[in-house]
Short mmCIF file of the N, C-alpha and C atoms (twelve columns), coordinates in Angstrom:
data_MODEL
# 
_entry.id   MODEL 
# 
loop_
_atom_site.group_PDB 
_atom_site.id 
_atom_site.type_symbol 
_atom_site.label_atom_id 
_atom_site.label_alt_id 
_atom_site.label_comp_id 
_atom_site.label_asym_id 
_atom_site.label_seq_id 
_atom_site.Cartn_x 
_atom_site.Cartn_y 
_atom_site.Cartn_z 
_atom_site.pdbx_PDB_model_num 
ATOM 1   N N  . UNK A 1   22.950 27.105 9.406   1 
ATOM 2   C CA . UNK A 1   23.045 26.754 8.015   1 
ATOM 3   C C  . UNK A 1   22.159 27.685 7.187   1 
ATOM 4   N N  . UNK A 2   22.441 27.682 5.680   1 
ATOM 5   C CA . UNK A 2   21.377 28.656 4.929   1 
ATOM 6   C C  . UNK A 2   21.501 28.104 3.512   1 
ATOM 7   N N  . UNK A 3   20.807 28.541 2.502   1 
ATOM 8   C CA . UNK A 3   20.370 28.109 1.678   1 
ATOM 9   C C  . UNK A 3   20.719 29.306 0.962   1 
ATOM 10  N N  . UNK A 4   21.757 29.700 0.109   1 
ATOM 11  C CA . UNK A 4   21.466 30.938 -0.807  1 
ATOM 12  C C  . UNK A 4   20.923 30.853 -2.872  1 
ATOM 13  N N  . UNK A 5   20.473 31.875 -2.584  1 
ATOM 14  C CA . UNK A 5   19.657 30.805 -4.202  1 
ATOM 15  C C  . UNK A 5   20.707 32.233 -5.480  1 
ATOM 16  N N  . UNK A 6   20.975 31.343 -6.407  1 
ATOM 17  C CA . UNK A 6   21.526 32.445 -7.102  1 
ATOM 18  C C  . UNK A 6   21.140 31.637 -8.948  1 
ATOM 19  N N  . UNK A 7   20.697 32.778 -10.305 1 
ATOM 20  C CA . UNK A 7   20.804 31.853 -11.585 1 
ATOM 21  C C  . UNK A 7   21.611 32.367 -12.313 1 
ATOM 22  N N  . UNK A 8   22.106 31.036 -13.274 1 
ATOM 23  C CA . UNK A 8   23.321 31.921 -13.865 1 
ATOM 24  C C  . UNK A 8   22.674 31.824 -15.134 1 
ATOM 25  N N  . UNK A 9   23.852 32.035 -16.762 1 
ATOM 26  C CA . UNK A 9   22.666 32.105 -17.841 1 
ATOM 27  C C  . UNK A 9   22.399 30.495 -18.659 1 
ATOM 28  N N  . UNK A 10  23.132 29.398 -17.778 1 
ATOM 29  C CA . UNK A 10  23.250 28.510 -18.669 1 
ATOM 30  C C  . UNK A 10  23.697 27.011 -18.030 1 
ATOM 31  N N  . UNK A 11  23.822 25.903 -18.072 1 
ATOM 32  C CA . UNK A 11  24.221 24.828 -17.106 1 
ATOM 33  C C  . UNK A 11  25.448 25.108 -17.277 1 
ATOM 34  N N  . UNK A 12  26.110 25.908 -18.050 1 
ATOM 35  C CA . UNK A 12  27.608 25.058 -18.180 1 
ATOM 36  C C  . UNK A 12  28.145 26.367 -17.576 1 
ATOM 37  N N  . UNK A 13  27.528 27.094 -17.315 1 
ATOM 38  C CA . UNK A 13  28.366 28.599 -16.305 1 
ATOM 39  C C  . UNK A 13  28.168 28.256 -15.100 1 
ATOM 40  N N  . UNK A 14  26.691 27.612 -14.906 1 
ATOM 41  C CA . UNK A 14  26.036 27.270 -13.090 1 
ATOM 42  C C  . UNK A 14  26.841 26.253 -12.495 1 
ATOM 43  N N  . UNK A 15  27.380 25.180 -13.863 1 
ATOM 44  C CA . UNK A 15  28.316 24.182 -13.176 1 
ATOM 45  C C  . UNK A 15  29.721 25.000 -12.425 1 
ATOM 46  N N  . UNK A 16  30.563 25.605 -13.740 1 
ATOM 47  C CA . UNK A 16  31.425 26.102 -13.048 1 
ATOM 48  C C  . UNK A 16  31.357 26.641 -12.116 1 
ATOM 49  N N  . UNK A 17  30.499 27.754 -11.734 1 
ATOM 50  C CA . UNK A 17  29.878 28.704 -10.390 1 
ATOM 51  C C  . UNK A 17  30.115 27.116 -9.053  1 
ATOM 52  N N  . UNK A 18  29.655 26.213 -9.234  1 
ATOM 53  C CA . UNK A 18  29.197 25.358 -8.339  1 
ATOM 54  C C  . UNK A 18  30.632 24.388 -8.481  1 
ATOM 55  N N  . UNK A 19  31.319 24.219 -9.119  1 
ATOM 56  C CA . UNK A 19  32.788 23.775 -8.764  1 
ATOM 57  C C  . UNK A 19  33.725 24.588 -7.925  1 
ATOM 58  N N  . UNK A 20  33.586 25.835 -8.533  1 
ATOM 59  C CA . UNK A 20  34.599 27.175 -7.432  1 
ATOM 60  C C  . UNK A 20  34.058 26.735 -5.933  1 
ATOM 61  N N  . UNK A 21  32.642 26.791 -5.894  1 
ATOM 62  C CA . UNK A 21  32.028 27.256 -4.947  1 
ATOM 63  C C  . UNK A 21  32.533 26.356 -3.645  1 
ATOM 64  N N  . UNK A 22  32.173 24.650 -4.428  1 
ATOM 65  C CA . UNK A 22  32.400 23.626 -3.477  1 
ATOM 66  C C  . UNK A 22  34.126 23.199 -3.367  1 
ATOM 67  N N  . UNK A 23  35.475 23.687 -4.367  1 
ATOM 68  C CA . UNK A 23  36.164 23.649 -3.705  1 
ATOM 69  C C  . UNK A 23  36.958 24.687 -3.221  1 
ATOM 70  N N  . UNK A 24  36.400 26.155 -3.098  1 
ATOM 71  C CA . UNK A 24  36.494 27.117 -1.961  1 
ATOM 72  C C  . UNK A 24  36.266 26.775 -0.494  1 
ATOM 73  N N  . UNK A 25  35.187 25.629 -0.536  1 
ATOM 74  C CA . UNK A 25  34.820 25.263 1.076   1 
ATOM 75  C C  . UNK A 25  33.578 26.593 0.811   1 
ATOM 76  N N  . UNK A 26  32.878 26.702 0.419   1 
ATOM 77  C CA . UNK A 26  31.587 28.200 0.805   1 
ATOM 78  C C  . UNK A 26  30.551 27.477 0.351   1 
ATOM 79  N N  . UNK A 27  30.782 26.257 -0.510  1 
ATOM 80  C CA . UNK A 27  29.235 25.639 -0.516  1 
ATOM 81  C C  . UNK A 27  29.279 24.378 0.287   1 
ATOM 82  N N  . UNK A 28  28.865 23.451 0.714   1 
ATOM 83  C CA . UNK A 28  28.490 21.861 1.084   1 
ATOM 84  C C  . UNK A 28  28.052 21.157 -0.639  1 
ATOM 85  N N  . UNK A 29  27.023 21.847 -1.096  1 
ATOM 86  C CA . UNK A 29  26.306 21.252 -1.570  1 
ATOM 87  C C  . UNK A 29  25.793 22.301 -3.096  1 
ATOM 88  N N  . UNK A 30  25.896 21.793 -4.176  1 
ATOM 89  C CA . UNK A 30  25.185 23.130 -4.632  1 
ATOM 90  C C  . UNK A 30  23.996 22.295 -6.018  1 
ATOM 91  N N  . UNK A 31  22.443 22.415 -6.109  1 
ATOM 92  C CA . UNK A 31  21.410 21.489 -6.575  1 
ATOM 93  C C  . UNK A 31  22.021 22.393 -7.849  1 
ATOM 94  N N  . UNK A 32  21.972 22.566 -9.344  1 
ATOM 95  C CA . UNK A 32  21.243 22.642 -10.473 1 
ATOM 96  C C  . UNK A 32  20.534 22.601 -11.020 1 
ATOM 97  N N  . UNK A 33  19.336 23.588 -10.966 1 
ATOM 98  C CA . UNK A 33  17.895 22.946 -11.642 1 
ATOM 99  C C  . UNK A 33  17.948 23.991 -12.791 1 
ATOM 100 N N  . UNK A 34  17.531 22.961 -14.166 1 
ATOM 101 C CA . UNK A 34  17.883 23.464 -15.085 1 
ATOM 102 C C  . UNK A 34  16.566 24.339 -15.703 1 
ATOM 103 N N  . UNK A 35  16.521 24.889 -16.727 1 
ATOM 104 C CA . UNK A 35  15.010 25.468 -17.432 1 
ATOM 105 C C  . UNK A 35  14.271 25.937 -16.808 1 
ATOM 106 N N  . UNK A 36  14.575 27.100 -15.793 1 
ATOM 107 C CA . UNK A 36  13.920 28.083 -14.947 1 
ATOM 108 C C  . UNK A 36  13.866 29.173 -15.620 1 
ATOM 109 N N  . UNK A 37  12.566 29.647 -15.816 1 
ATOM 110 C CA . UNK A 37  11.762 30.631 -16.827 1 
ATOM 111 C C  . UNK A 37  11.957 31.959 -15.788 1 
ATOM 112 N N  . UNK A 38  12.682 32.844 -16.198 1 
ATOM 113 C CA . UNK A 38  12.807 34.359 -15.494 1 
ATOM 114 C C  . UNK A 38  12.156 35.490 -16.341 1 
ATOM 115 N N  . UNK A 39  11.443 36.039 -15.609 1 
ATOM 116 C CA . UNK A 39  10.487 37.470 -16.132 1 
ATOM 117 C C  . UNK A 39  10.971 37.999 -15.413 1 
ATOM 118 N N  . UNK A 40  11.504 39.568 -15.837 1 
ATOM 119 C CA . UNK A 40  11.732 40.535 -14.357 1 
ATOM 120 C C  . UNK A 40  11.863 42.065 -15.541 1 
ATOM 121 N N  . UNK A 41  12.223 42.772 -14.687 1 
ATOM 122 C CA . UNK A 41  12.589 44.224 -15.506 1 
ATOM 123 C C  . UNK A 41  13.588 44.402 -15.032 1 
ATOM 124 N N  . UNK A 42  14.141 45.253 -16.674 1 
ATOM 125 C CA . UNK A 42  15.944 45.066 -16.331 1 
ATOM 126 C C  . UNK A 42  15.986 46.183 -17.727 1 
ATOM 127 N N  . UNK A 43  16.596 47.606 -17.062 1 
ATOM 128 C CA . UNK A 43  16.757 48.400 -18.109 1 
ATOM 129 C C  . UNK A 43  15.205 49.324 -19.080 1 
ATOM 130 N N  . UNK A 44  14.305 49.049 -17.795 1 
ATOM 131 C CA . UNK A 44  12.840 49.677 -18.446 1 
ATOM 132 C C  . UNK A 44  12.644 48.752 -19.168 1 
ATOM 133 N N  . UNK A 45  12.762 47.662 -19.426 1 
ATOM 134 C CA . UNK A 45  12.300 46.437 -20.373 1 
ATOM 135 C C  . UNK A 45  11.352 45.471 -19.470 1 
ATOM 136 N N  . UNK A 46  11.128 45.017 -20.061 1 
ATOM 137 C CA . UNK A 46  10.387 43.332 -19.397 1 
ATOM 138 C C  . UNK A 46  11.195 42.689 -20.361 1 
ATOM 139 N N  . UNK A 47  11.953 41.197 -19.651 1 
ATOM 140 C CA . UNK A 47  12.827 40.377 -20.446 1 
ATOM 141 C C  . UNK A 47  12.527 39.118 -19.828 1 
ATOM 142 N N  . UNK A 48  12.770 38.068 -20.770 1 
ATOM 143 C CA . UNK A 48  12.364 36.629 -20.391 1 
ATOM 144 C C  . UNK A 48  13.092 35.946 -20.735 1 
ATOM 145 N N  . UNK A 49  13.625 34.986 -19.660 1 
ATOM 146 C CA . UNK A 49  15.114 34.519 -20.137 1 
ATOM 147 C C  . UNK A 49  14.733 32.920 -19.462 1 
ATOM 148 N N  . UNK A 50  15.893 32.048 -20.231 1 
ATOM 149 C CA . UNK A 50  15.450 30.777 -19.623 1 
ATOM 150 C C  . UNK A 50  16.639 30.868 -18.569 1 
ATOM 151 N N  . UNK A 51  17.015 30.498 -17.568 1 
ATOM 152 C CA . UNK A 51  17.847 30.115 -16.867 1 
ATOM 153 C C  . UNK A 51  18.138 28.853 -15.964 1 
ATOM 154 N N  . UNK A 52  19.217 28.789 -15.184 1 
ATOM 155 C CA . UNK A 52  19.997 27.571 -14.134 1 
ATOM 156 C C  . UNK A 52  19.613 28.187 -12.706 1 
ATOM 157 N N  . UNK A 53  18.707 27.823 -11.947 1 
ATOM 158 C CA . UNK A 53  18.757 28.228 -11.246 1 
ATOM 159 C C  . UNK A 53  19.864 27.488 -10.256 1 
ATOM 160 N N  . UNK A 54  20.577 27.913 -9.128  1 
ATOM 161 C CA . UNK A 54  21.575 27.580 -7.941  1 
ATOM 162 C C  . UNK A 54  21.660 27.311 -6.765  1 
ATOM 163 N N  . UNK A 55  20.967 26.000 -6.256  1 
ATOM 164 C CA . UNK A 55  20.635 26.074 -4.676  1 
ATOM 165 C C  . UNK A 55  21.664 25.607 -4.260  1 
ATOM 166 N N  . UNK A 56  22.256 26.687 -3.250  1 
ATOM 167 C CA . UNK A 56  23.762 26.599 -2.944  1 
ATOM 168 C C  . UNK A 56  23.586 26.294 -1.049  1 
ATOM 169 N N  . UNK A 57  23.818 25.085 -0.435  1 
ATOM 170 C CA . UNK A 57  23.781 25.046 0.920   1 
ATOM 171 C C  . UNK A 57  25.420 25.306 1.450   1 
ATOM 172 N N  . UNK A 58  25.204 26.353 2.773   1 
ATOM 173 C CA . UNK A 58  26.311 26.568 3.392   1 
ATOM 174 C C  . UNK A 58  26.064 26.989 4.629   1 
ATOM 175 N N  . UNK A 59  27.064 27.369 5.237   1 
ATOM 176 C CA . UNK A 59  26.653 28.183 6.836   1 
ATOM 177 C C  . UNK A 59  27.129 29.506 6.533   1 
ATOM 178 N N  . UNK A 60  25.695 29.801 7.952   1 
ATOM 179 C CA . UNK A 60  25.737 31.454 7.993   1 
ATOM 180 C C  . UNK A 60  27.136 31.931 8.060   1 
ATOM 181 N N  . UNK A 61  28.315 31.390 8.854   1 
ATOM 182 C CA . UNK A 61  29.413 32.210 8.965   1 
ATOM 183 C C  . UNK A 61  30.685 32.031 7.743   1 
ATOM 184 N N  . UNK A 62  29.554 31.633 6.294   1 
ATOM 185 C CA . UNK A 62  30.029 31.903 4.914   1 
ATOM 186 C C  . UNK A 62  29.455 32.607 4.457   1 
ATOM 187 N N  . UNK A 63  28.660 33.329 5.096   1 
ATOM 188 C CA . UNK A 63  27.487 34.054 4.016   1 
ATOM 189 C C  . UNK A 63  28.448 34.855 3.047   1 
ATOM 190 N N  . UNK A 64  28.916 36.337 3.888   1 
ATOM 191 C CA . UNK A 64  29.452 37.204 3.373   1 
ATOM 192 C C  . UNK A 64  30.383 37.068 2.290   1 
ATOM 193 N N  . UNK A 65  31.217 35.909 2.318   1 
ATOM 194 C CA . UNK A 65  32.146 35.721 1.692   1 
ATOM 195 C C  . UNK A 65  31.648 34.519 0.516   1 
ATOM 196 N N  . UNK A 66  30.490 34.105 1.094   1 
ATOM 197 C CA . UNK A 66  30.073 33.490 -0.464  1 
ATOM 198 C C  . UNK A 66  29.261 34.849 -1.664  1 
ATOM 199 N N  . UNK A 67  28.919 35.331 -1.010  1 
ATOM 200 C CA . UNK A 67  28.448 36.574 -1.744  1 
ATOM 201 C C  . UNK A 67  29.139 37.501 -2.437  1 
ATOM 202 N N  . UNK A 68  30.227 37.762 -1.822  1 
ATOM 203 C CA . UNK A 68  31.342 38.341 -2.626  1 
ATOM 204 C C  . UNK A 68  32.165 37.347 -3.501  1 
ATOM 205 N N  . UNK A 69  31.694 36.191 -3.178  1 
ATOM 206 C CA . UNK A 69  32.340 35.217 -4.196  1 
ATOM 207 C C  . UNK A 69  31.815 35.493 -5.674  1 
ATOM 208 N N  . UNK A 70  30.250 34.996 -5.575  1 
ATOM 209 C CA . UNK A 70  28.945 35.119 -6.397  1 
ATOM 210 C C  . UNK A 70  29.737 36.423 -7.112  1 
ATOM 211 N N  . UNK A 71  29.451 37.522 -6.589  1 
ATOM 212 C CA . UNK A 71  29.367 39.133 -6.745  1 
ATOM 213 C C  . UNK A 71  30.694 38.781 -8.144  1 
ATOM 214 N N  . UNK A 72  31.936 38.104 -7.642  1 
ATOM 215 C CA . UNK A 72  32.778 38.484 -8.581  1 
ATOM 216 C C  . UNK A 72  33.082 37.657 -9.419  1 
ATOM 217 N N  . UNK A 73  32.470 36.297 -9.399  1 
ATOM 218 C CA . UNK A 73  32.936 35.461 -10.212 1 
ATOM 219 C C  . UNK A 73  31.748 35.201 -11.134 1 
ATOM 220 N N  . UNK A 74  30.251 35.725 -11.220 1 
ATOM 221 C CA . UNK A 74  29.728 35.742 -11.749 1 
ATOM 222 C C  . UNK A 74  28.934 36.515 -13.057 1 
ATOM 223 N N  . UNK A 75  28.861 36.227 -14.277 1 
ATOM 224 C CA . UNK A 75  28.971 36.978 -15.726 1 
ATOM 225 C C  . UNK A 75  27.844 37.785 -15.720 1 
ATOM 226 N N  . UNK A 76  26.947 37.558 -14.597 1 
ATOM 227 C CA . UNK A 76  25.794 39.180 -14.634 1 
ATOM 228 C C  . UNK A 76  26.525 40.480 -14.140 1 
ATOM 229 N N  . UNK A 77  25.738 41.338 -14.283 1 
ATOM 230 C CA . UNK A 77  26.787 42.803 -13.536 1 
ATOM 231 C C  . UNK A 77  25.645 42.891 -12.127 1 
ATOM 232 N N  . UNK A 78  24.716 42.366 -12.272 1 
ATOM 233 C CA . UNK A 78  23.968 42.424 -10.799 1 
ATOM 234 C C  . UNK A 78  23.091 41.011 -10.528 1 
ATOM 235 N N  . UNK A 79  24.595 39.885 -10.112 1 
ATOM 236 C CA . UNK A 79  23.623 38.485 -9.760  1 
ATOM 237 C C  . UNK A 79  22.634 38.724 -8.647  1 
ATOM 238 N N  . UNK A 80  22.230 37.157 -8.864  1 
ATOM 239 C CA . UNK A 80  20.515 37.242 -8.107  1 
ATOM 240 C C  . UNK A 80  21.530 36.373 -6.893  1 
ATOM 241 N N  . UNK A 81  22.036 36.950 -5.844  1 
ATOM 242 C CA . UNK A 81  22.492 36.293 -4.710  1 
ATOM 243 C C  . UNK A 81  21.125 36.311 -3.433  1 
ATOM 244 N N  . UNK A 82  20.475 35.355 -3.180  1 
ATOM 245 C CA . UNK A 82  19.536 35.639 -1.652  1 
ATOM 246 C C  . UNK A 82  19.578 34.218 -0.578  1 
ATOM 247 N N  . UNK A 83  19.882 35.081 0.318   1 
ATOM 248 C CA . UNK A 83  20.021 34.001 1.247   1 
ATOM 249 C C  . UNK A 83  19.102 33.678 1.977   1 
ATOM 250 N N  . UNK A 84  18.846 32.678 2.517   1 
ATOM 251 C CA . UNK A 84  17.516 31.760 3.423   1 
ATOM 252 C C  . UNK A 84  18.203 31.314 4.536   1 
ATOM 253 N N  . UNK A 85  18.124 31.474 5.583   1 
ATOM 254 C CA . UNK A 85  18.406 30.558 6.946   1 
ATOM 255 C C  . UNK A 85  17.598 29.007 6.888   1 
ATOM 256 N N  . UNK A 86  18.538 28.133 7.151   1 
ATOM 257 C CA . UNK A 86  17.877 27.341 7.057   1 
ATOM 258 C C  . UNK A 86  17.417 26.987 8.951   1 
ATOM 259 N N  . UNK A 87  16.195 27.245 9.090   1 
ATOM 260 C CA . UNK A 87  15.928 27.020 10.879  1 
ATOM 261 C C  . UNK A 87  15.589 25.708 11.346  1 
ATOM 262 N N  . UNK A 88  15.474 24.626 10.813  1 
ATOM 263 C CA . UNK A 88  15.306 23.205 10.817  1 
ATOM 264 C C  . UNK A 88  15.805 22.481 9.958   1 
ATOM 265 N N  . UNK A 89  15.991 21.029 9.856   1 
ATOM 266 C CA . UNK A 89  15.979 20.125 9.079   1 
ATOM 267 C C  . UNK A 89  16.621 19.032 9.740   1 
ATOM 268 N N  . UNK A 90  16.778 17.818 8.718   1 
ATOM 269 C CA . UNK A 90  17.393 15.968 9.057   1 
ATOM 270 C C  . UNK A 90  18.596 16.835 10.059  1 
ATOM 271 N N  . UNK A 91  18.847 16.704 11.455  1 
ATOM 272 C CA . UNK A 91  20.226 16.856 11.954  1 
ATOM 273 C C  . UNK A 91  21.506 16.121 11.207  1 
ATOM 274 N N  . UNK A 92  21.362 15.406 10.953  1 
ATOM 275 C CA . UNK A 92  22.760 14.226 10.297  1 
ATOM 276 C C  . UNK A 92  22.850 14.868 8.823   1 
ATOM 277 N N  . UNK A 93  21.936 15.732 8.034   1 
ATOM 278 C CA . UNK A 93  22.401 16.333 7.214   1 
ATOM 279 C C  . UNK A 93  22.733 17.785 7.194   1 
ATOM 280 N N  . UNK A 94  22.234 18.379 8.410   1 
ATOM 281 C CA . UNK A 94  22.713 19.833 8.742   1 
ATOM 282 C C  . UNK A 94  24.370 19.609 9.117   1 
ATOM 283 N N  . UNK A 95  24.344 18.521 9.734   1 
ATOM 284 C CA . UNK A 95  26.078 17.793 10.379  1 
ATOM 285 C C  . UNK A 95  26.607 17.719 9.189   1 
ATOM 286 N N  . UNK A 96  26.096 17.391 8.246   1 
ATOM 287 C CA . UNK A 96  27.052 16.802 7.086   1 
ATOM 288 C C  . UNK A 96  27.857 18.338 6.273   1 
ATOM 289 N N  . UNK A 97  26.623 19.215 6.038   1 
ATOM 290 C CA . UNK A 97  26.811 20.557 5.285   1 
ATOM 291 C C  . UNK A 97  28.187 21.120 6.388   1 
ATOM 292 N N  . UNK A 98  27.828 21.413 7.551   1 
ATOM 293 C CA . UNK A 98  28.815 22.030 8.854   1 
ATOM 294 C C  . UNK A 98  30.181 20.949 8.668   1 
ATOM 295 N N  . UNK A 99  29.948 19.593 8.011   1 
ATOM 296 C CA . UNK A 99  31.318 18.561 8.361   1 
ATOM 297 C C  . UNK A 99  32.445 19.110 7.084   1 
ATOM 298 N N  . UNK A 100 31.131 19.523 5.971   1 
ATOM 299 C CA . UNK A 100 31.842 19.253 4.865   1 
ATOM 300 C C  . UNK A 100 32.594 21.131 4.327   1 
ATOM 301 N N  . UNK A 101 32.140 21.205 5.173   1 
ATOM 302 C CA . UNK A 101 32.490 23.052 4.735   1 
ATOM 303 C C  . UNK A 101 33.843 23.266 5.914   1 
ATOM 304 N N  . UNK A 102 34.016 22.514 6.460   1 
ATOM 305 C CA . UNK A 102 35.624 22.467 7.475   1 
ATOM 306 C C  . UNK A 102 36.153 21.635 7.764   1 
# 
């Protein structure tokens, strides 16, 4: 299983992102946490943006293809796609993510 984290610019884009996602079958699960403060450099700038961040649970043998999901269905020209293995957790909910993605 893995955890990929991705933000979009707004709840109502992160929702859609997270409807495709879960009925593609590439997410289980996807959190919304809203009013995530982003600093980064982008274009020789420093920019500060509020954002949605995207905790998207799935299995490793979606990675690729959730990423190219992200990659094209999403309104940045370079989303924040990163993935996490998830190496533990509740078994009956690692079962559930693996039940619900096939």
């Amino acid at each position: 299983m893995i955890i990929a984290y991705s933000t979009a610019p707004n709840e109502m884009i992160a929702n859609e992102i997270a409807h495709y996602l879960i009925n593609a079958k590439l997410a289980a699960c996807v959190n919304l946490i809203p009013h995530v403060k982003s600093i980064y450099h982008w274009n020789n700038e420093v920019i500060e943006d509020s954002e949605v961040l995207m905790m998207i649970k799935s299995e490793k043998s979606k990675q690729q293809v959730l990423i190219d999901a992200l990659a094209e269905i999403h309104p940045y020209d370079t989303p924040e796609v990163i993935i996490i293995p998830i190496e533990n957790g509740f078994k009956g909910y690692l079962n559930w993510i693996y039940q619900s993605l096939n």
